[in-house]
XYZ file of N, CA and C in Angstrom:
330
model
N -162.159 97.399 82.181
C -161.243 97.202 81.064
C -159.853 96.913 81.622
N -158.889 95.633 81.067
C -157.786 95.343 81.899
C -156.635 96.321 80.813
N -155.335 96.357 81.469
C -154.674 96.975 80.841
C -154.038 96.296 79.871
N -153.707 96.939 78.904
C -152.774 95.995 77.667
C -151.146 95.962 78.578
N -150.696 94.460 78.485
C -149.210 94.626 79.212
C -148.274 95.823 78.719
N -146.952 95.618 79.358
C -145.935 96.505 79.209
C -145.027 96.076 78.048
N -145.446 97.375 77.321
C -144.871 97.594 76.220
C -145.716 97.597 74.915
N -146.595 97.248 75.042
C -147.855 97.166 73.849
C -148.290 98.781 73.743
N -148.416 99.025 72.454
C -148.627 100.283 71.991
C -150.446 100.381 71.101
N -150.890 101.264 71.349
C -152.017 101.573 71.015
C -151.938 101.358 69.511
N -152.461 100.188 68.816
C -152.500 100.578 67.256
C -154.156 101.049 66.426
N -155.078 100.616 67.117
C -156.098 100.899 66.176
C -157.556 100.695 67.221
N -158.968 101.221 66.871
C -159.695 100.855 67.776
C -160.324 99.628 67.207
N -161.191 98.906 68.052
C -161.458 97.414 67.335
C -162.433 97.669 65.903
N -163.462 98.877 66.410
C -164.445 99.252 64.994
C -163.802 99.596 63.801
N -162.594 99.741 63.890
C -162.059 100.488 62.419
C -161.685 99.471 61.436
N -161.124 98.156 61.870
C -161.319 97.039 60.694
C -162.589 95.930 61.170
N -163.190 95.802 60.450
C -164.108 94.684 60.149
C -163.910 93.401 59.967
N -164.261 92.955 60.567
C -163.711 90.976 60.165
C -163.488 90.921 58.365
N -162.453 90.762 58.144
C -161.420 90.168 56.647
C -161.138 91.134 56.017
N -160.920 92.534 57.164
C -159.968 93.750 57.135
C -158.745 93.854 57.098
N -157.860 94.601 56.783
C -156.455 94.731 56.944
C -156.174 96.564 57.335
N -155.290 97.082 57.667
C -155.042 98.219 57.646
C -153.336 98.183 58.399
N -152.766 99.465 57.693
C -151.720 100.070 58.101
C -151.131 100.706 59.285
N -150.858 100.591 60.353
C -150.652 101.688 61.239
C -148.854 101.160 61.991
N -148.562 102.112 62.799
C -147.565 103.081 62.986
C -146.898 102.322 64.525
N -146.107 101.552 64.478
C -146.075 100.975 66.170
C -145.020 100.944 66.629
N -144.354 101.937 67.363
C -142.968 102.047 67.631
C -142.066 102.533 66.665
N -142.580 103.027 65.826
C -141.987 103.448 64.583
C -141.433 102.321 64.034
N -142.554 101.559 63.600
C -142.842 100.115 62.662
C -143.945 100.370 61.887
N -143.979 99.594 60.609
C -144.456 99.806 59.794
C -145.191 98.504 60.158
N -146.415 98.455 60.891
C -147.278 96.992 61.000
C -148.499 96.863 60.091
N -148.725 95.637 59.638
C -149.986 95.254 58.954
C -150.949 94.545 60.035
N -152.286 95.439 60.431
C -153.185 94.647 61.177
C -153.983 94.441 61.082
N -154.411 92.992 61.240
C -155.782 92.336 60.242
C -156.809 92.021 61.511
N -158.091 91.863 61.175
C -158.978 91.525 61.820
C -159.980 90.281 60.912
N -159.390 88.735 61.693
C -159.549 87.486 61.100
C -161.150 87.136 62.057
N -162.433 87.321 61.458
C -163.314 86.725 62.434
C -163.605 87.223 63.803
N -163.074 88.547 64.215
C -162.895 89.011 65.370
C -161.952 89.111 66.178
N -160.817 88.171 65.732
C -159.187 88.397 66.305
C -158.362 88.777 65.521
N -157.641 89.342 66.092
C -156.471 90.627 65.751
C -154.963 90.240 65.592
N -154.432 90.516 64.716
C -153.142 89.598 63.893
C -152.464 90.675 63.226
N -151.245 90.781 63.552
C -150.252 92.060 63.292
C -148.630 91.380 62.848
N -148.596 91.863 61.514
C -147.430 91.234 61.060
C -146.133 92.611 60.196
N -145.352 92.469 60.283
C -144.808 93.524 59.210
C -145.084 93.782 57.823
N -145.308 95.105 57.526
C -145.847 95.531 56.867
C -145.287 95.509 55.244
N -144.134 95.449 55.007
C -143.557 95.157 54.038
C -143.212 94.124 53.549
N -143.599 93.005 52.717
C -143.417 92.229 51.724
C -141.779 92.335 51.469
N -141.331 91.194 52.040
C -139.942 90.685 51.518
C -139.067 90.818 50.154
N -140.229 90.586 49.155
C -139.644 89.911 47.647
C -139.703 91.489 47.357
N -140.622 92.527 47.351
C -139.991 94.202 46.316
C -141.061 94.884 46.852
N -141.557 94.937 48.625
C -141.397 95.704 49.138
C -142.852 95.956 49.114
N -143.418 95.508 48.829
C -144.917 95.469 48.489
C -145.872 95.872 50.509
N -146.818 96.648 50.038
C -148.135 96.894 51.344
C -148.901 95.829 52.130
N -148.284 94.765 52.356
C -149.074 93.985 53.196
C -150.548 94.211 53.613
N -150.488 95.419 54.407
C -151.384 95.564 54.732
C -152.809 96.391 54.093
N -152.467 96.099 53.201
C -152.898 96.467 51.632
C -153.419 95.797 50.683
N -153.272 94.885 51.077
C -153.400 93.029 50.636
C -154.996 92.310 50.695
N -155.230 91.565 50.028
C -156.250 91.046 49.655
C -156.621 89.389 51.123
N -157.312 89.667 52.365
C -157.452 88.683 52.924
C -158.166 87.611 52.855
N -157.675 86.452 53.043
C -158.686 85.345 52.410
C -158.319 84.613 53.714
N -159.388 84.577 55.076
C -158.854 83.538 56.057
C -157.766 84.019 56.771
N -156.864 83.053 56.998
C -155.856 84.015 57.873
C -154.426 84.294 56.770
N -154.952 84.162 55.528
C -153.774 84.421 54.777
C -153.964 85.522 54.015
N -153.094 86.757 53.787
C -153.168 87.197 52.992
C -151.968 87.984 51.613
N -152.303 88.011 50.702
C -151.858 88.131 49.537
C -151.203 89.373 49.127
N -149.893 89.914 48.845
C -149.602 90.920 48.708
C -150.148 91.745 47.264
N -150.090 92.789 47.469
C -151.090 93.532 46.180
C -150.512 93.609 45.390
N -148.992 93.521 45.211
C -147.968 93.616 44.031
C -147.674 92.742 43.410
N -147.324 91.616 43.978
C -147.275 90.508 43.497
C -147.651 89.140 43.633
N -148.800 89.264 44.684
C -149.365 87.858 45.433
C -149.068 87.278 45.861
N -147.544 87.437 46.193
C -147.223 85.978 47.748
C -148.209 86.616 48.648
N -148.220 84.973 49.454
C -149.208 84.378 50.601
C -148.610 84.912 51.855
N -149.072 85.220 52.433
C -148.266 85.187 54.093
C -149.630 84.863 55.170
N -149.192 84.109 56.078
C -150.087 83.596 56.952
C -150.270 84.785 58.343
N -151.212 85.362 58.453
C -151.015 86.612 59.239
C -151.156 86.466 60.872
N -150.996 85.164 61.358
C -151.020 84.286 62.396
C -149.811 84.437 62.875
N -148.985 83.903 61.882
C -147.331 83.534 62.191
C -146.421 84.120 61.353
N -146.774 85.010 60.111
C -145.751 85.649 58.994
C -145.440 84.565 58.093
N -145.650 83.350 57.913
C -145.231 82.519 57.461
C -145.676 82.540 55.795
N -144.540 82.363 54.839
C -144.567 82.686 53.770
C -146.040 80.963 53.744
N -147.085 81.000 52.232
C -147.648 80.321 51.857
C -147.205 79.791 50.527
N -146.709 80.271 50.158
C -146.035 79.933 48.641
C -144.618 79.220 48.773
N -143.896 78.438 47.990
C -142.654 77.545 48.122
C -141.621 78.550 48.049
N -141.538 79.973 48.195
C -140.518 80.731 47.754
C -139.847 80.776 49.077
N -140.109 80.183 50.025
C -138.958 80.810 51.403
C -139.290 81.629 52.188
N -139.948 82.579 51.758
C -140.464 84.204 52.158
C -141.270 83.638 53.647
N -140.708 84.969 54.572
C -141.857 85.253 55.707
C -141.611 86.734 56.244
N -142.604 87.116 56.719
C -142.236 88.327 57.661
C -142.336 88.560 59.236
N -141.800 88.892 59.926
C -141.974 89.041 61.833
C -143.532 89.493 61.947
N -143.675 88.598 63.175
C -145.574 88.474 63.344
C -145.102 89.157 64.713
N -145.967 89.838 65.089
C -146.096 90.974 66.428
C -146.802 89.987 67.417
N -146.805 90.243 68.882
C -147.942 90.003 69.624
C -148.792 91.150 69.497
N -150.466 90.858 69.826
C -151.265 91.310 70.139
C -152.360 91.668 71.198
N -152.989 92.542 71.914
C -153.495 92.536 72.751
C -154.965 93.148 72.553
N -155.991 92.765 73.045
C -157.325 93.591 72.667
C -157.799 93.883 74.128
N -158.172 94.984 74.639
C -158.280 95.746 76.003
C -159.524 96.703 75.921
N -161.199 96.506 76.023
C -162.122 97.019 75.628
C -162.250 97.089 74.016
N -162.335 98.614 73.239
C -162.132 98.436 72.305
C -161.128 98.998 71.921
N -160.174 99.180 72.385
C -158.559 99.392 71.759
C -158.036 98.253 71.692
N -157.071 98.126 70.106
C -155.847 96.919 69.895
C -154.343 97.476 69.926
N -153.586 96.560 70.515
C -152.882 96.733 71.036
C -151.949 96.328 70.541
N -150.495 96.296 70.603
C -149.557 95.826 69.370
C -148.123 95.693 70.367
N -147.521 94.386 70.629
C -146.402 94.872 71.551
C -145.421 94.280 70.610
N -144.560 93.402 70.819
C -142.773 93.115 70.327
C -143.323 91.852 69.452
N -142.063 91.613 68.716
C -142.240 90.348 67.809
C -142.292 89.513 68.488
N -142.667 88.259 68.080
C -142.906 87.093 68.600
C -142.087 86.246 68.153
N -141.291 84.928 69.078
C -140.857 84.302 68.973
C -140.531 83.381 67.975
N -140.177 83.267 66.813
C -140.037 81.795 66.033
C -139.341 80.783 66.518
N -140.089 79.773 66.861
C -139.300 78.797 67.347
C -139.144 77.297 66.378
């Protein structure tokens, strides 16, 4: 088993979400949403922009998913809002290391 790099924090084991899962957990004292798309692992912030809504709470369809409050889209790849409203949220890197996932710093928008 290789190590997850420096700075990636233990978020979840791979059995606990199921392919077109989502779940909540705790990463640096961040509130992350982490989905399991088909077998890869996609970690975005957990709070919904527009009123604060559970991301990770959310209804997944593919790599997008839908907030439970009010249904904006967010692409859980890149945070990228799906709807014309503007909206996105910071997408994490990820790491998978046996069966632990791994969760390190935001990722770049470029």
């Amino acid at each position: 088993m290789d190590k997850p790099p420096e700075g990636f924090q233990k978020a979840a084991r791979v059995d606990e979400l199921s392919p077109g899962e989502g779940k909540v957990v705790q990463v640096n004292d961040k509130c992350i949403a982490l989905f399991n798309v088909e077998g890869t692992f996609y970690a975005i912030h957990n709070v919904c922009p527009h009123e604060g809504g559970p991301l990770g709470e959310g209804r997944l369809k593919g790599h997008v998913v839908s907030c439970p409050w009010h249904d904006l889209s967010f692409d859980v790849r890149n945070g990228q809002g799906t709807d014309q409203g503007g909206y996105c949220v910071g997408s994490y890197e990820v790491h998978v290391s046996g069966h632990e996932v791994f969760v390190g710093g935001r990722r770049k928008v470029w």
